[in-house]
Amino acid sequence: MRAFDFAAPRDIADALGLAGDTSAYVAGGTTLVDLMKLDVLAPEQLIDINRLPLHGIRLGPDGLRIGALERMEDIARHDAVAACYPLISQALLSSASPQLRNMASIGGNLLQRTRCGYFRDVATPCNKRAPGSGCPAQSGDNRGHAILGTSASCAATHASDVAVALVALDASVRLRGAAGNANARADGERTVPLADFYLRPGDTPHVENVLRPGELITEVIVPPLEWARRSVYVKVRDRQSYEFALASAAVAVDLRGGAVHDARVAVGGVGTVPWRLPAVEAALRAGQSHEAAAALAAEGARPLAGNAFKGTLVQRVILRALTELAGPR
Amino acid sequence: MRSVDREDGPVKVTGAATYAADHHPDGLAYGYLLTSTVARGTILAMDTAQAEKAPGVIAIYTPFHPLELRPYAKEENGELTPPIQNTDVRYYGQAIGLVVAETFEQARDAAALVSTRCDAERPRASFTDGLPSAVGTSVVDVLADGVSSIDEALDAGDVTVTATYTTPAETHVAMEPHATVAFWTGDQVTVHTATQGVRLVVDRLSETLAMDPARFRVINPYVGGGFGNKWDMWPHTPLTVAAARALGRPVKTVLTREQVFTVVGHRPLTAQTVSLSAARDGTLVAVKNDGVSSKSASNGFHEQPANLSLALYGSANLHVSRKAVTLDVPATTIMRAPGESNGSFALESALDELAGELGMDPVDLRRKNDTPVHPATGLPWSSKHLAECYTVGAERFGWSRRSPRPGTVTDGDWLVGLGMATATYGAGRGQASINVRLRDDGRAVVSGTAADLGTGQSTVFAVLAADRLGIPVGRVVPELGDSATPPAANAGGSGSTSTNGPAVQLAADAAKEALVKLATEHEKSPFHGQEVTFSAGEVRSGGDGMPFGELLTSLGVAAVEATATSPRNPVRDHAFRSFGAHFCEVRVNRWTGEPRVTRWSCVVDAGTIVNATTARSQIVGGVVMGIGQALLEDLRIEPETGRFGNATMADYLVPINADIPPIDVEFLNYPDTLLSDLGARGIGELGNVGAAAAVANAVHNATGKRIRDLPITLDKLL
């Protein structure tokens, strides 16, 4: 860990004013501090945002709005979230441990870095950490790596569970940057669908999202979806808790007369970004069997030596979720 | 059986127990290891200029600026040579230097500024690729009269099964990372270091620092888990002691979690090809096991997993071989039930396969081949109640509900299977000395160099001394882990209680005698010149009694003490082993394949159980480790680089509470009176042996899939 400056501003404008190319915002610190200890990240300045007014969990006619500093555990245990969006609550509760969930903010969760062992070990090359240095995961230890959205430069799995549920729900993030940013309002605010927020690695895996330097996530917005009450987050891993997903599925179904009328399907543990599956959703809308729909999940997959099983597993996770929500079909 | 709470429980849960890293002598400096990032080669240069200028840096030691350490005189389970004496790199993550600074953070940050240039060679890192060139030690053949080879014997059976079973590298991940604190006073050095035996460290340090053992005091009363990898002394210890001498101030080095994966050894990989041949009624006629282990180029230890096949089931014909594949990987070392844990996975899986081929119940097949004598030597077992373990275990677990047809029992989305396996581990009794001191405050202090790794050894000392002296357990003060006390058994090989226990009893008796002598001979004693006895903590004569503390206080004598030595077990005409039986239920999700252990019973025949509370925890711990071995643990070696691919606690998975079902443990508690008057064998490793096979057998019963390659992860069951 390198020496750094520390500031804890009380309002958003001050925070934005302090931010620059070599600063980092810190909320719960559950990713950032780890990576600083490992020398993976070495910001010159930490801006503690915990005093900023970015709180509140509000359910209204325009959907669910979650302040970026709300803690994972508080969101998961919120009655309206658990009732109206079970997949969000379940995804959060399947993540990390209670101690971590009590610390980690939703904004930070969406920005958590990959668990790829090469990214986290500065003694090894990694295009995400040190652009152009190489990607040992392509031929090395890659059981946990992604099969979807990968490139020759990077196969790092996106680690967030709740981002998978949010992508399934067409959620957006509100961002605030310094005033005058292009494509933003005069006060520097813009709203980006989460599906567009994350970037696949391509040949620039170090660029993970559309955030501009100093830009801050202020709020997560989940549009209303009545039938999201019938939803589930199924997470499969080697041990029963405290582990990242080998494969997971966030699924909601609109069940009419016992048949799936509409569905939302996104998967985790298999993609370089939270992975929405429109083809699977379309097949379900078209009345295809669960199995036929799930079979489309791994289309375009590019497995590596150690993770080929994920192609099968991700289909099974979707099937398990659909069976749980709609019975066998 | 007595059930006594851990005497060290309160200090541990309140944080008052001082582990090695908790010592902060005045003027302390902090060491941080530099480690290699190639697996094989020669270090050409290490640029330390930038690091030397970093804040707080005191010294940087490397092969180019070494601390002088002499070659080790003896081979143990650790590295063959002391660190940084040459520029050879033998594995990825090897200690190649030590940065010492005013704070831990400064040392760590400076370490990141050292750049090392190596002439790297391609490492030998694939166990599979090395198997054809494995090098053997001795082969053991026990053949019936007129049989010329094991293969001939195999052919003579009615049913034969042959399969190869493989196990990955594992690592211990004890909760307490290895740490050493050293400070010198003149030519004497005090060392606090995490170890399974302070005497081991004294011996090693005296070899490599070329100093009289009497000049070392090694102290380590509390150990946060060992499992074998705190047995030998590892590189950070001599470096820290030598740095403290060179700098003239105390130094502390604590390994990072990542360094614990490479600097202090791991359990080797194994492959065993097992053939079992039986008559139609299940009688084994031939057992053959060709076992291979990986071995690090940095040391000599490897497992001999096939050996267990010589010791468990009766068979007129037995064959084992032991070979090793040398790899450029970190040190291979002992880990809980070395050889027998992996050996039992193969043998007990093979028994299950044979039972299937014979159409026999797996318990019945084992009963059929239970034997009152050691199968290879013919010596009678000192005390063996394995058949009763099967009976009691089957009853407690409900084994009769097992379907003999795999894959036929479901519960919702889960396939349900039952499995079992035999547990066993060797037993013995070495020599140990213990001191018992009866103090004027009415307490009895029991001391010796033994270690309590969380096993309950110190509570065992308290129970045995209390019973011998007739005082409450709470009035015994165990003092373990100090090299200045009499030489008792190090913690390893399931031998602590069997070796140290009798010595505690003898020392308590000797202390009683010393007290009686004082009572009768001291002129001011109320018992002067009388015939006295000692019972229930009191000196008695006629109808009068006086607690020993009161007597000592009245005489102005602070304490009386005695040291006694219990000798090595002299019995040569019997064989000694602990036995047990595991039964478990496993559920496998029919969609996603993840296996979950949902019930467990273990019945234990390990002689006298001194303290059922801590003994139960030992068995439970062994089973938990076995569940990890069966389902999770896999230290993956990158074949190209020799680097461990998952050397962090986030990536190397061990079970968490949610993975562990309630575990039922039953002790038969038959004293092994041929081993000692105490009759206690050992329980440290026993619970681990057979556990992984029981899980694998249950997975087969649930799914019909026989997984012979640990761990049994969901991808193998999809």
Short mmCIF file of C-alpha atoms in Angstrom, two decimals, chain B residues 29 31 58-59 61 67-69 98-100 182 184 209 236-253:
data_model
loop_
_atom_site.label_atom_id
_atom_site.label_comp_id
_atom_site.label_asym_id
_atom_site.label_seq_id
_atom_site.Cartn_x
_atom_site.Cartn_y
_atom_site.Cartn_z
CA ALA B 29 11.56 -3.95 13.89
CA GLY B 31 10.57 -8.18 8.66
CA ILE B 58 16.65 -0.67 8.22
CA ALA B 59 18.15 -3.51 6.22
CA TYR B 61 19.01 -9.18 3.11
CA LEU B 67 22.55 -13.39 6.71
CA GLU B 68 24.90 -16.30 7.23
CA LEU B 69 23.12 -19.56 7.95
CA LEU B 98 14.05 -10.19 3.98
CA VAL B 99 13.28 -6.50 4.24
CA VAL B 100 13.46 -5.09 7.77
CA ALA B 182 13.18 -12.94 18.09
CA TRP B 184 18.74 -11.31 21.81
CA LEU B 209 23.15 -20.67 13.59
CA HIS B 236 11.22 -16.88 7.97
CA THR B 237 12.34 -18.18 11.38
CA PRO B 238 16.14 -18.43 10.92
CA LEU B 239 16.07 -15.21 8.87
CA THR B 240 14.27 -13.37 11.65
CA VAL B 241 16.54 -14.72 14.39
CA ALA B 242 19.67 -13.96 12.38
CA ALA B 243 18.42 -10.47 11.44
CA ALA B 244 17.70 -9.70 15.10
CA ARG B 245 21.28 -10.65 15.92
CA ALA B 246 22.75 -8.69 13.02
CA LEU B 247 20.72 -5.56 13.83
CA GLY B 248 20.97 -5.76 17.59
CA ARG B 249 17.23 -5.30 18.04
CA PRO B 250 14.12 -7.46 18.15
CA VAL B 251 12.60 -8.44 14.81
CA LYS B 252 9.18 -9.82 13.99
CA THR B 253 8.22 -11.47 10.72
#
